[in-house]
Coordinates of C-alpha atoms and ligand atoms in Angstrom, one line a residue:
X1 CA -12.8 34.8 9.7
X2 CA -11.7 31.7 11.6
X3 CA -9.0 33.4 13.7
X4 CA -10.0 31.6 16.9
X5 CA -8.3 32.2 20.1
X6 CA -7.8 28.9 22.0
X7 CA -8.0 29.3 25.8
X8 CA -6.2 26.7 28.0
X9 CA -8.6 23.9 29.0
X10 CA -10.2 23.3 32.3
X11 CA -9.8 19.7 33.2
X12 CA -12.2 17.6 35.3
X13 CA -11.1 14.2 36.6
X14 CA -11.9 11.6 34.0
X15 CA -14.0 8.6 35.1
X16 CA -13.4 5.7 32.7
X17 CA -16.9 4.4 32.4
X18 CA -18.7 7.8 32.2
X19 CA -16.2 8.9 29.6
X20 CA -16.6 12.6 30.5
X21 CA -13.7 14.6 29.2
X22 CA -12.8 18.2 28.5
X23 CA -12.2 19.0 24.9
X24 CA -11.8 22.3 23.3
X25 CA -14.5 23.6 21.1
X26 CA -13.1 25.2 18.1
X27 CA -15.9 25.1 15.6
X28 CA -18.5 27.8 16.2
X29 CA -21.0 25.9 14.1
X30 CA -20.7 23.0 16.5
X31 CA -21.8 25.0 19.5
X32 CA -25.3 25.2 18.0
X33 CA -25.6 21.5 18.2
X34 CA -25.0 21.0 21.9
X35 CA -25.9 24.4 23.4
X36 CA -26.9 22.7 26.6
X37 CA -23.3 21.7 27.2
X38 CA -21.1 24.5 26.2
X39 CA -20.3 28.0 25.4
X40 CA -20.5 29.2 21.8
X41 CA -19.0 31.9 19.6
X42 CA -15.5 31.0 18.7
X43 CA -14.1 34.0 20.5
X44 CA -15.7 33.0 23.7
X45 CA -13.5 31.1 26.2
X46 CA -14.2 27.4 25.9
X47 CA -16.1 25.5 28.5
X48 CA -15.9 21.9 29.3
X49 CA -18.0 19.6 27.1
X50 CA -19.5 16.4 28.2
X51 CA -18.8 13.6 25.8
X52 CA -20.6 10.3 26.3
X53 CA -18.7 7.5 24.6
X54 CA -21.5 6.8 22.2
X55 CA -20.9 6.6 18.5
X56 CA -22.3 10.1 17.7
X57 CA -19.6 11.6 19.8
X58 CA -17.2 11.3 16.9
X59 CA -19.5 13.9 15.3
X60 CA -18.2 16.5 17.8
X61 CA -14.7 16.2 16.5
X62 CA -12.9 18.2 13.9
X63 CA -9.9 16.5 12.2
X64 CA -7.2 17.6 9.8
X65 CA -5.1 15.3 7.6
X66 CA -1.8 16.4 6.2
X67 CA -1.3 14.4 3.0
X68 CA -4.1 13.4 0.6
X69 CA -2.3 10.3 -0.7
X70 CA -3.7 6.8 -0.5
X71 CA -3.7 6.8 3.3
X72 CA -4.6 10.4 4.0
X73 CA -7.4 10.6 1.4
X74 CA -9.0 7.2 2.3
X75 CA -8.8 8.0 6.1
X76 CA -10.2 11.5 5.6
X77 CA -13.1 10.4 3.5
X78 CA -14.1 7.6 5.8
X79 CA -13.8 9.7 9.0
X80 CA -15.9 12.4 7.4
X81 CA -18.8 10.0 7.5
X82 CA -18.8 10.4 11.3
X83 CA -16.7 13.5 12.3
X84 CA -18.0 17.0 12.4
X85 CA -15.5 18.2 9.9
X86 CA -12.4 16.7 8.2
X87 CA -9.9 18.9 6.5
X88 CA -7.8 17.0 3.9
X89 CA -4.7 19.1 3.2
X90 CA -2.0 18.6 0.5
X91 CA 0.7 20.8 -0.9
X92 CA -0.1 19.3 -4.4
X93 CA -2.4 22.1 -5.7
X94 CA -3.3 20.1 -8.8
X95 CA -4.4 17.1 -6.7
X96 CA -6.5 19.3 -4.4
X97 CA -8.2 21.2 -7.3
X98 CA -9.0 17.8 -8.9
X99 CA -10.4 16.6 -5.6
X100 CA -12.5 19.7 -5.3
X101 CA -13.9 18.8 -8.8
X102 CA -14.7 15.4 -7.3
X103 CA -12.0 13.8 -9.5
X104 CA -10.5 11.1 -7.4
X105 CA -6.7 10.9 -8.2
X106 CA -6.4 7.3 -7.2
X107 CA -8.3 4.1 -8.1
X108 CA -9.8 2.8 -4.9
X109 CA -13.1 0.9 -4.9
X110 CA -15.9 2.6 -2.8
X111 CA -13.9 5.8 -2.4
X112 CA -15.5 8.0 -5.0
X113 CA -19.1 7.8 -3.8
X114 CA -18.2 8.4 -0.2
X115 CA -15.9 11.3 -1.1
X116 CA -18.7 13.0 -3.2
X117 CA -21.3 12.6 -0.4
X118 CA -19.0 14.0 2.4
X119 CA -17.7 16.8 0.2
X120 CA -21.1 18.0 -0.9
X121 CA -22.3 17.9 2.8
X122 CA -19.2 20.1 3.6
X123 CA -18.1 17.6 6.2
X124 CA -15.0 17.1 4.0
X125 CA -12.9 20.1 2.9
X126 CA -9.9 20.0 0.6
X127 CA -7.2 22.7 1.1
X128 CA -3.8 23.3 -0.6
X129 CA -3.1 26.4 1.4
X130 CA -4.4 28.3 4.5
X131 CA -3.7 25.2 6.5
X132 CA -3.7 27.3 9.7
X133 CA -7.5 27.6 9.5
X134 CA -7.7 23.8 9.6
X135 CA -5.2 23.3 12.4
X136 CA -6.9 26.0 14.5
X137 CA -10.2 24.3 14.1
X138 CA -9.1 20.7 14.5
X139 CA -9.0 18.7 17.8
X140 CA -6.9 16.1 16.1
X141 CA -4.3 16.8 13.3
X142 CA -2.9 13.7 11.4
X143 CA 0.4 13.5 9.6
X144 CA 0.0 11.2 6.6
X145 CA 2.6 12.5 4.2
X146 CA 4.9 10.2 2.2
X147 CA 7.9 8.4 3.9
X148 CA 9.6 7.1 0.7
X149 CA 12.8 5.2 0.8
X150 CA 15.8 7.6 1.1
X151 CA 17.9 7.3 -2.1
X152 CA 21.0 5.2 -1.7
X153 CA 20.5 3.8 1.9
X154 CA 17.0 2.5 2.1
X155 CA 16.2 4.4 5.3
X156 CA 12.8 6.1 5.4
X157 CA 13.0 9.7 4.2
X158 CA 11.4 11.6 7.1
X159 CA 11.9 15.1 5.7
X160 CA 8.3 15.6 4.8
X161 CA 7.1 14.4 8.2
X162 CA 9.5 16.7 10.0
X163 CA 8.7 19.7 7.8
X164 CA 4.9 19.2 8.3
X165 CA 5.4 18.8 12.0
X166 CA 7.3 22.1 12.1
X167 CA 4.6 23.9 10.2
X168 CA 1.9 22.4 12.5
X169 CA 3.9 23.6 15.5
X170 CA 3.8 27.2 14.1
X171 CA 0.1 27.0 13.6
X172 CA -1.0 25.5 16.9
X173 CA -3.4 27.8 18.7
X174 CA -3.5 28.0 22.5
X175 CA -5.4 25.2 24.1
X176 CA -5.0 21.5 23.3
X177 CA -4.4 19.8 20.0
X178 CA -3.7 16.1 19.5
X179 CA -1.1 15.4 16.8
X180 CA -1.2 11.9 15.3
X181 CA 1.5 10.3 13.1
X182 CA -0.2 8.0 10.5
X183 CA 2.7 7.8 8.1
X184 CA 4.9 4.8 8.5
X185 CA 7.9 6.0 10.4
X186 CA 11.0 4.3 11.9
X187 CA 11.1 3.5 15.6
X188 CA 11.8 6.6 17.6
X189 CA 10.2 9.1 15.2
X190 CA 7.3 10.1 17.4
X191 CA 9.5 11.2 20.2
X192 CA 11.6 13.2 17.7
X193 CA 8.4 14.9 16.5
X194 CA 7.3 15.6 20.0
X195 CA 10.7 17.3 20.8
X196 CA 10.6 19.2 17.5
X197 CA 7.1 20.6 18.2
X198 CA 7.9 21.3 21.8
X199 CA 11.0 23.3 20.7
X200 CA 8.8 25.2 18.2
X201 CA 5.9 26.1 20.4
X202 CA 6.8 29.2 22.4
X203 CA 3.5 29.8 24.3
X204 CA 2.7 27.7 27.4
X205 CA -0.9 28.1 26.5
X206 CA -0.3 25.7 23.6
X207 CA -0.8 22.1 24.7
X208 CA -0.4 19.1 22.6
X209 CA 0.3 15.4 22.5
X210 CA 1.9 13.3 19.8
X211 CA 0.6 9.8 19.3
X212 CA 1.4 7.1 16.7
X213 CA -1.6 5.6 14.8
X214 CA -0.2 3.4 12.1
X215 CA -2.4 2.4 9.2
X216 CA -2.8 -1.1 7.8
X217 CA -4.8 -0.3 4.7
X218 CA -4.4 -2.5 1.7
X219 CA -4.7 -0.8 -1.6
X220 CA -7.7 -2.0 -3.5
X221 CA -9.7 -2.6 -0.3
X222 CA -8.6 0.4 1.7
X223 CA -12.0 1.8 2.3
X224 CA -13.3 -1.5 3.6
X225 CA -10.1 -1.9 5.7
X226 CA -10.6 1.5 7.3
X227 CA -14.3 0.8 8.1
X228 CA -13.6 -2.7 9.5
X229 CA -10.1 -2.6 11.0
X230 CA -8.6 -5.8 12.3
X231 CA -7.1 -3.6 15.0
X232 CA -6.5 0.1 15.7
X233 CA -3.1 0.8 17.3
X234 CA -2.6 4.0 19.2
X235 CA 0.9 4.5 20.6
X236 CA 2.3 6.7 23.3
X237 CA -0.5 8.8 24.6
X238 CA 2.0 11.3 26.1
X239 CA 1.6 13.0 29.5
X240 CA -2.1 13.9 28.9
X241 CA -2.8 10.3 28.5
X242 CA -6.5 10.5 29.4
X243 CA -7.5 13.3 27.0
X244 CA -5.6 12.0 24.0
X245 CA -6.8 8.5 24.8
X246 CA -10.4 9.5 25.0
X247 CA -10.2 11.6 21.9
X248 CA -8.8 8.6 19.9
X249 CA -11.3 6.2 21.4
X250 CA -14.1 8.6 20.5
X251 CA -12.7 9.1 17.0
X252 CA -12.5 5.4 16.3
X253 CA -15.6 4.4 18.2
X254 CA -17.7 4.1 15.0
X255 CA -15.2 1.6 13.5
X256 CA -14.1 -0.4 16.5
X257 CA -16.8 -2.8 17.6
X258 CA -14.7 -4.8 20.1
X259 CA -12.6 -2.9 22.6
X260 CA -9.9 -5.7 22.3
X261 CA -9.0 -4.4 18.8
X262 CA -8.3 -0.9 20.1
X263 CA -4.7 -1.3 21.3
X264 CA -3.0 1.4 23.4
X265 CA 0.8 1.0 23.4
X266 CA 4.0 3.0 23.6
X267 CA 5.3 5.1 20.7
X268 CA 8.0 2.6 20.0
X269 CA 5.7 -0.4 20.1
X270 CA 3.2 1.2 17.7
X271 CA 6.0 2.0 15.3
X272 CA 7.4 -1.5 15.6
X273 CA 3.9 -3.1 15.1
X274 CA 3.6 -1.4 11.8
X275 CA 7.0 -2.4 10.5
X276 CA 6.8 -5.9 11.9
X277 CA 3.4 -6.4 10.3
X278 CA 4.6 -5.5 6.9
X279 CA 7.9 -7.4 7.3
X280 CA 6.0 -10.5 8.3
X281 CA 3.7 -10.3 5.3
X282 CA 6.7 -9.8 3.0
X283 CA 8.4 -12.8 4.6
X284 CA 5.3 -15.0 4.2
X285 CA 5.2 -14.1 0.4
X286 CA 8.9 -14.8 -0.1
X287 CA 8.5 -18.1 1.8
X288 CA 5.6 -19.1 -0.4
X289 CA 7.6 -18.2 -3.6
X290 CA 10.5 -20.3 -2.4
X291 CA 8.2 -23.3 -1.7
X292 CA 6.5 -22.7 -5.1
X293 CA 9.9 -23.0 -6.9
X294 CA 10.7 -26.2 -5.1
X295 CA 7.3 -27.6 -5.9
X296 CA 8.2 -27.1 -9.5
X297 CA 11.4 -29.1 -9.0
X298 CA 9.5 -32.1 -7.5
X299 CA 6.4 -31.8 -9.8
X300 CA 4.1 -30.8 -6.9
X301 CA 1.4 -28.2 -7.1
X302 CA 1.8 -25.1 -4.9
X303 CA -1.9 -24.5 -4.7
X304 CA -2.5 -27.9 -3.2
X305 CA 0.4 -27.3 -0.8
X306 CA -0.7 -23.8 0.4
X307 CA -4.3 -24.9 0.8
X308 CA -3.2 -27.7 3.1
X309 CA -0.7 -25.6 5.2
X310 CA -3.2 -22.8 5.4
X311 CA -5.7 -25.0 7.2
X312 CA -3.4 -24.9 10.1
X313 CA -4.7 -21.8 11.9
X314 CA -1.2 -21.1 13.2
X315 CA -0.3 -20.4 9.5
X316 CA -3.6 -19.2 8.0
X317 CA -4.6 -18.9 4.3
X318 CA -3.7 -15.3 3.8
X319 CA -0.6 -14.2 1.9
X320 CA 0.2 -17.7 0.6
X321 CA -0.3 -16.7 -3.1
X322 CA 2.9 -17.2 -5.1
X323 CA 3.8 -14.6 -7.7
X324 CA 6.5 -12.5 -9.3
X325 CA 7.6 -11.1 -6.0
X326 CA 6.1 -8.5 -3.6
X327 CA 5.9 -4.8 -4.6
X328 CA 3.9 -1.7 -3.9
X329 CA 4.5 1.5 -2.0
X330 CA 4.8 -0.1 1.4
X331 CA 6.2 -3.7 1.8
X332 CA 9.5 -3.2 -0.1
X333 CA 10.3 0.2 1.4
X334 CA 9.1 -0.7 4.9
X335 CA 11.1 -3.9 5.2
X336 CA 14.2 -2.1 3.9
X337 CA 13.7 0.7 6.4
X338 CA 13.3 -1.8 9.2
X339 CA 16.5 -3.7 8.4
X340 CA 18.4 -0.4 7.9
X341 CA 17.2 1.0 11.3
X342 CA 18.2 -2.3 13.0
X343 CA 21.7 -2.0 11.4
X344 CA 21.9 1.4 13.1
X345 CA 21.9 -0.6 16.3
X346 CA 24.5 -3.0 14.8
X347 CA 21.8 -5.6 14.8
X348 CA 21.5 -7.7 11.6
X349 CA 18.0 -9.0 10.9
X350 CA 19.3 -11.9 8.7
X351 CA 15.9 -13.4 7.9
X352 CA 14.6 -10.0 6.6
X353 CA 17.8 -9.2 4.8
X354 CA 17.4 -12.5 2.9
X355 CA 13.7 -11.7 2.2
X356 CA 14.7 -8.4 0.6
X357 CA 17.5 -10.0 -1.5
X358 CA 15.3 -13.0 -2.3
X359 CA 12.6 -10.8 -3.6
X360 CA 15.0 -8.8 -5.8
X361 CA 16.4 -12.0 -7.2
X362 CA 12.9 -13.4 -7.8
X363 CA 11.8 -10.4 -9.9
X364 CA 15.0 -10.9 -12.0
X365 CA 14.5 -14.6 -12.4
X366 CA 10.9 -14.2 -13.4
X367 CA 12.0 -11.8 -16.1
X368 CA 14.7 -14.3 -17.2
X369 CA 12.3 -17.1 -17.2
X370 CA 9.8 -15.2 -19.4
X371 CA 12.6 -14.1 -21.7
X372 CA 13.9 -17.7 -22.0
X373 CA 10.5 -18.9 -23.2
X374 CA 10.9 -16.9 -26.3
X375 CA 14.6 -17.4 -26.8
X376 CA 16.0 -19.4 -29.7
X377 CA 18.8 -20.7 -27.4
X378 CA 16.5 -22.6 -25.1
X379 CA 19.0 -24.9 -23.2
X380 CA 17.3 -28.3 -22.9
X381 CA 19.7 -30.5 -20.8
X382 CA 19.8 -28.2 -17.8
X383 CA 16.2 -27.2 -17.9
X384 CA 14.3 -28.8 -15.1
X385 CA 13.2 -26.4 -12.5
X386 CA 15.6 -24.7 -10.2
X387 CA 16.4 -24.2 -6.7
X388 CA 16.3 -20.6 -5.7
X389 CA 19.9 -19.3 -5.8
X390 CA 20.2 -16.1 -3.8
X391 CA 23.4 -15.0 -5.4
X392 CA 22.2 -14.8 -9.0
X393 CA 22.2 -11.0 -9.5
X394 CA 23.0 -11.0 -13.2
X395 CA 20.4 -11.0 -15.9
X396 CA 20.5 -13.7 -18.4
X397 CA 21.8 -13.2 -21.9
X398 CA 19.1 -15.1 -23.8
X399 CA 18.7 -13.8 -27.3
X400 CA 15.3 -12.2 -27.5
X401 CA 16.3 -9.2 -29.6
X402 CA 13.2 -8.0 -31.5
X403 CA 11.0 -10.7 -30.0
X404 CA 7.5 -9.5 -29.1
X405 CA 6.0 -10.0 -25.6
X406 CA 2.4 -9.3 -24.7
X407 CA 2.3 -8.2 -21.0
X408 CA -1.0 -8.3 -19.2
X409 CA -0.9 -6.2 -16.0
X410 CA 1.5 -3.5 -14.9
X411 CA 0.3 -2.4 -11.4
X412 CA 1.9 -4.0 -8.4
X413 CA -1.3 -6.0 -7.8
X414 CA -4.9 -6.0 -8.9
X415 CA -7.6 -3.4 -8.0
X416 CA -5.2 -0.5 -7.8
X417 CA -3.7 2.0 -10.2
X418 CA -0.4 2.1 -8.2
X419 CA 2.8 1.3 -10.1
X420 CA 5.2 2.1 -7.3
X421 CA 7.8 -0.7 -6.9
X422 CA 5.7 -2.9 -9.2
X423 CA 7.4 -6.3 -10.1
X424 CA 5.6 -6.0 -13.5
X425 CA 7.4 -2.7 -14.2
X426 CA 10.7 -4.4 -13.3
X427 CA 10.0 -7.4 -15.7
X428 CA 9.1 -5.1 -18.6
X429 CA 12.3 -3.0 -18.0
X430 CA 14.4 -6.2 -18.1
X431 CA 12.7 -7.4 -21.3
X432 CA 13.3 -4.0 -23.0
X433 CA 16.9 -4.0 -21.9
X434 CA 17.3 -7.4 -23.6
X435 CA 16.1 -5.9 -26.9
X436 CA 12.6 -7.2 -26.8
X437 CA 9.5 -5.5 -28.2
X438 CA 6.9 -5.1 -25.4
X439 CA 3.2 -4.3 -25.5
X440 CA 1.4 -3.9 -22.2
X441 CA -2.3 -3.7 -21.2
X442 CA -3.5 -2.9 -17.7
X443 CA -7.1 -2.0 -16.9
X444 CA -6.0 1.0 -14.7
X445 CA -2.9 2.2 -16.4
X446 CA -2.8 5.0 -19.0
X447 CA 0.3 5.7 -21.1
X448 CA 0.9 9.0 -19.4
X449 CA 1.2 7.4 -16.0
X450 CA 4.0 5.0 -16.9
X451 CA 6.3 7.5 -18.5
X452 CA 8.3 8.2 -15.3
X453 CA 8.9 4.5 -14.8
X454 CA 10.4 4.1 -18.3
X455 CA 12.3 7.4 -18.5
X456 CA 15.5 5.4 -19.1
X457 CA 13.8 3.6 -22.0
X458 CA 12.9 6.5 -24.2
X459 CA 12.7 5.2 -27.8
X460 CA 12.5 1.6 -26.8
X461 CA 9.7 -0.5 -28.4
X462 CA 7.2 -0.2 -25.6
X463 CA 3.5 0.2 -26.3
X464 CA 0.8 0.8 -23.7
X465 CA -2.3 -0.7 -25.2
X466 CA -6.0 -0.2 -24.5
X467 CA -6.9 -3.8 -24.5
X468 CA -5.4 -7.3 -24.0
X469 CA -5.8 -8.4 -27.6
X470 CA -3.9 -5.5 -29.1
X471 CA -1.2 -6.0 -26.5
X472 CA -0.9 -9.7 -27.5
X473 CA -0.9 -9.1 -31.2
X474 CA 2.0 -11.2 -32.7
X475 CA 3.3 -12.0 -29.3
X476 CA 5.8 -14.8 -28.9
X477 CA 4.9 -15.1 -25.2
X478 CA 2.0 -13.7 -23.3
X479 CA 2.9 -13.0 -19.6
X480 CA 0.3 -12.2 -16.9
X481 CA 2.0 -10.1 -14.3
X482 CA -1.0 -8.7 -12.3
X483 CA -4.0 -10.7 -11.2
X484 CA -6.8 -8.6 -12.7
X485 CA -10.0 -10.6 -12.8
X486 CA -10.8 -9.5 -16.3
X487 CA -7.9 -11.6 -17.6
X488 CA -9.8 -14.7 -16.5
X489 CA -12.6 -14.0 -19.0
X490 CA -10.4 -13.2 -22.1
X491 CA -11.5 -14.8 -25.4
X492 CA -8.6 -17.4 -25.7
X493 CA -9.7 -18.5 -29.1
X494 CA -9.4 -14.9 -30.4
X495 CA -6.0 -14.6 -28.6
X496 CA -4.9 -17.9 -30.2
X497 CA -5.4 -16.2 -33.6
X498 CA -3.6 -12.9 -32.8
X499 CA -0.4 -14.3 -31.2
X500 CA 2.6 -15.7 -33.2
X501 CA 3.4 -18.4 -30.6
X502 CA 1.1 -20.1 -28.2
X503 CA 2.9 -19.7 -24.9
X504 CA 1.4 -18.2 -21.7
X505 CA 3.3 -17.5 -18.5
X506 CA 0.9 -16.8 -15.7
X507 CA 3.0 -15.5 -12.8
X508 CA -0.1 -15.0 -10.7
X509 CA -1.6 -18.5 -11.2
X510 CA -4.8 -16.7 -12.2
X511 CA -6.0 -19.0 -14.9
X512 CA -7.2 -22.7 -15.0
X513 CA -4.2 -24.5 -16.6
X514 CA -6.3 -27.2 -18.4
X515 CA -8.7 -24.6 -19.8
X516 CA -5.9 -22.6 -21.3
X517 CA -4.0 -25.7 -22.6
X518 CA -7.2 -27.0 -24.2
X519 CA -7.3 -23.7 -26.1
X520 CA -3.9 -24.7 -27.7
X521 CA -1.5 -22.8 -25.5
X522 CA 1.5 -24.1 -23.6
X523 CA 0.7 -22.8 -20.1
X524 CA 3.3 -22.1 -17.5
X525 CA 2.6 -20.9 -14.0
X526 CA 4.4 -20.6 -10.6
X527 CA 4.8 -23.7 -8.5
X528 CA 2.6 -25.7 -10.7
X529 CA 3.5 -28.2 -13.5
X530 CA 3.2 -26.8 -17.0
X531 CA 0.2 -27.7 -19.1
X532 CA 0.5 -28.4 -22.8
X533 CA -2.1 -28.9 -25.5
X534 CA -2.7 -32.7 -26.0
X535 CA -1.0 -32.6 -29.4
X536 CA 2.4 -31.3 -28.0
X537 CA 5.1 -34.1 -27.8
X538 CA 6.8 -34.9 -24.5
X539 CA 10.2 -33.7 -25.6
X540 CA 9.1 -30.1 -26.2
X541 CA 7.7 -29.9 -22.7
X542 CA 11.0 -30.1 -20.9
X543 CA 12.7 -27.3 -22.7
X544 CA 10.5 -24.6 -21.3
X545 CA 10.5 -25.0 -17.5
X546 CA 11.9 -22.4 -15.1
X547 CA 15.8 -22.4 -15.4
X548 CA 17.6 -24.3 -12.6
X549 CA 20.2 -22.5 -10.5
X550 CA 23.2 -23.9 -12.3
X551 CA 21.7 -23.4 -15.8
X552 CA 21.1 -19.8 -14.7
X553 CA 24.8 -19.6 -14.0
X554 CA 25.6 -21.4 -17.3
X555 CA 23.4 -19.1 -19.4
X556 CA 25.1 -16.1 -17.8
X557 CA 28.5 -17.4 -19.1
X558 CA 27.2 -17.6 -22.7
Ligands
LIG601 C1 2.0 7.4 3.0 C2 3.4 7.0 3.4 O1 4.2 7.0 2.3 C3 3.4 5.6 3.9 O2 4.6 5.3 4.5 C4 2.5 5.4 5.0 O3 2.4 4.1 5.3 C5 1.2 6.0 4.6 O4 1.2 7.3 4.0 P1 0.7 7.1 0.8 O5 -0.5 7.7 1.3 O6 0.7 6.1 -0.2 O7 1.6 6.6 2.0 O8 1.7 8.3 0.3 P2 1.5 9.2 -1.0 O9 0.6 8.6 -1.8 O10 2.9 9.5 -1.4 O11 0.8 10.5 -0.4 C6 1.5 11.4 0.4 C7 0.8 12.8 0.1 O12 1.4 13.7 0.9 C8 1.0 13.3 -1.4 O13 -0.2 13.6 -1.9 C9 1.9 14.5 -1.2 O14 1.6 15.5 -2.1 C10 1.5 14.9 0.2 N1 2.5 15.8 0.9 C11 3.8 15.3 0.9 C12 2.1 17.0 1.5 O15 1.0 17.3 1.4 N2 3.1 17.7 2.1 C13 4.4 17.3 2.2 O16 5.2 18.0 2.8 C14 4.8 16.0 1.6
LIG602 C1 0.5 -3.6 2.3 C2 -0.1 -4.2 3.6 O1 -0.8 -5.3 3.3 C3 -0.9 -3.2 4.3 O2 -1.4 -3.7 5.6 C4 -0.1 -1.9 4.6 O3 -0.9 -1.0 5.3 C5 0.4 -1.4 3.3 O4 1.2 -2.4 2.6 P1 -0.5 -3.1 -0.1 O5 0.8 -2.3 -0.3 O6 -1.7 -2.5 -0.5 O7 -0.6 -3.3 1.5 O8 -0.2 -4.5 -0.8 P2 -0.5 -6.0 -0.4 O9 -1.9 -6.3 -0.7 O10 -0.1 -6.3 0.9 O11 0.4 -6.7 -1.5 C6 1.8 -6.4 -1.4 C7 2.5 -7.1 -2.5 O12 2.6 -8.5 -2.2 C8 1.8 -7.0 -3.9 O13 2.8 -6.9 -4.9 C9 1.1 -8.3 -4.0 O14 0.9 -8.8 -5.3 C10 2.0 -9.3 -3.3 N1 1.4 -10.5 -2.7 C11 0.4 -10.3 -1.7 C12 1.8 -11.7 -3.2 O15 2.6 -11.9 -4.0 N2 1.2 -12.8 -2.6 C13 0.2 -12.7 -1.6 O16 -0.3 -13.8 -1.1 C14 -0.2 -11.4 -1.2

């Protein structure tokens, strides 16, 4: 039914302020809306269409998204509020059929209601096949498929991006289509995709541009981030600069209030902006974790320190929260890919290389610290706090065989169900490999979704529980690994009854130390002095601080 023929466009000279441009008209339904401006019936040759740069213009545009993951799905749903039609395409048939039943496969606040509204109004369409229909009807086609870390070398795996680009090339109808790369890709990928599509498109009637439009969505607030972007980056508007530029300006006009935040750059700059942004965030977190560790050595409180340095607007308050290390589907893989691609140019990014290594060591030491707090062999004389030793790759040999740990939080951060590269998963794997019994509770994690992360721990004593109290039953140590708000409101008196030892490790500094210690728990956190119930004697305090660098070495030789 939708076999449209696309006739090459007629161009009229663009005038910036009037924003008149020529765009194809692919959707027969659309013609009805603005008959005064254009031809209709899909088989009719297209005529120019006047577009005034007012918000409703986005409503003329049809868009396709390849990849209904966190980025593709959130972007599709939000754009469907304004665009004429948005096709959300994914090869994962099960995901698409769930979406068609309005089952949202990811936990993302505000997404469900928006998805339902746009799907029921038919502005949002989910497809797991017949992608050609969508491409033929779309003015703009986004590529938002995964770019996971390539096994073994940390480069970004671009096989999905290239295979989708090839299939788009085969589906491009005559006329103009704008292809936008939203997946996070190494510098130079856009030009490769342009070459690839050029090589694949035989007919001269097929015109296209490739632009880069990196996303900066944070999971847990992705919908709000999309609707209120700090900046929208559009790189490399190709030869037909004006048309692709105006299409992207029109598309984002509902979201970009101030023109300053709509940045037009080259391909390479846009690709670098994405990597540099994530690498900087990761560096700020690793920096904060190192300062937090030193605070513990000198009995200072990291929260006091970060509040003060954050008041300097050159530093800012964001991303100064210490924790068990940074995780998730983006920061770890993107900083690795950036460092690897620089090494291809024989350029060593020493700072970022140490951020990567520092983060890996941090996760290991947090696991060692939590383990040591339940171990019989707590080594008093060397236990002060420690300086962060980058070269400590071995796990400790504390004896925690059969010890029970209650783990609260498994996702890589709060307000998401994403377990990818989660520091909490790493800590639980370490405790299991040391022979511990581990019970976990996470508000957004069901047993079936963790299996693949513990495939190597089949038969190990790991329970995924439905609530915090069950997870902490008979626990020697309770460890908070994800900063879910609900952990603040736990009934600590009830927990005091169910645990076998009263030790809490709060790797997210989520709780009020004195409140918890007043409930009878020895409370440890990151970069803050430990808090003990008033009846605990001084001596006991020292034996449970974070292990120092050299005691880490020492414990390794035991
Ligand atoms: C992705 C990229 O991984 C990330 O680098 C970028 O920053 C944003 O987009 P995300 O949305 O989290 O991140 O990816 P993911 O959740 O893995 O979703 C990718 C989707 O693409 C999956 O649903 C997958 O089924 C789909 N896909 C993948 C296709 O439809 N076709 C393919 O060929 C490959
Ligand atoms: C990140 C970027 O923020 C986003 O712009 C990009 O588009 C995708 O990658 P996200 O993966 O959702 O977003 O995670 P983010 O909120 O940045 O957190 C990353 C990790 O750092 C999490 O493990 C989080 O717990 C940790 N973190 C974050 C800290 O430890 N301290 C902080 O202050 C902030």
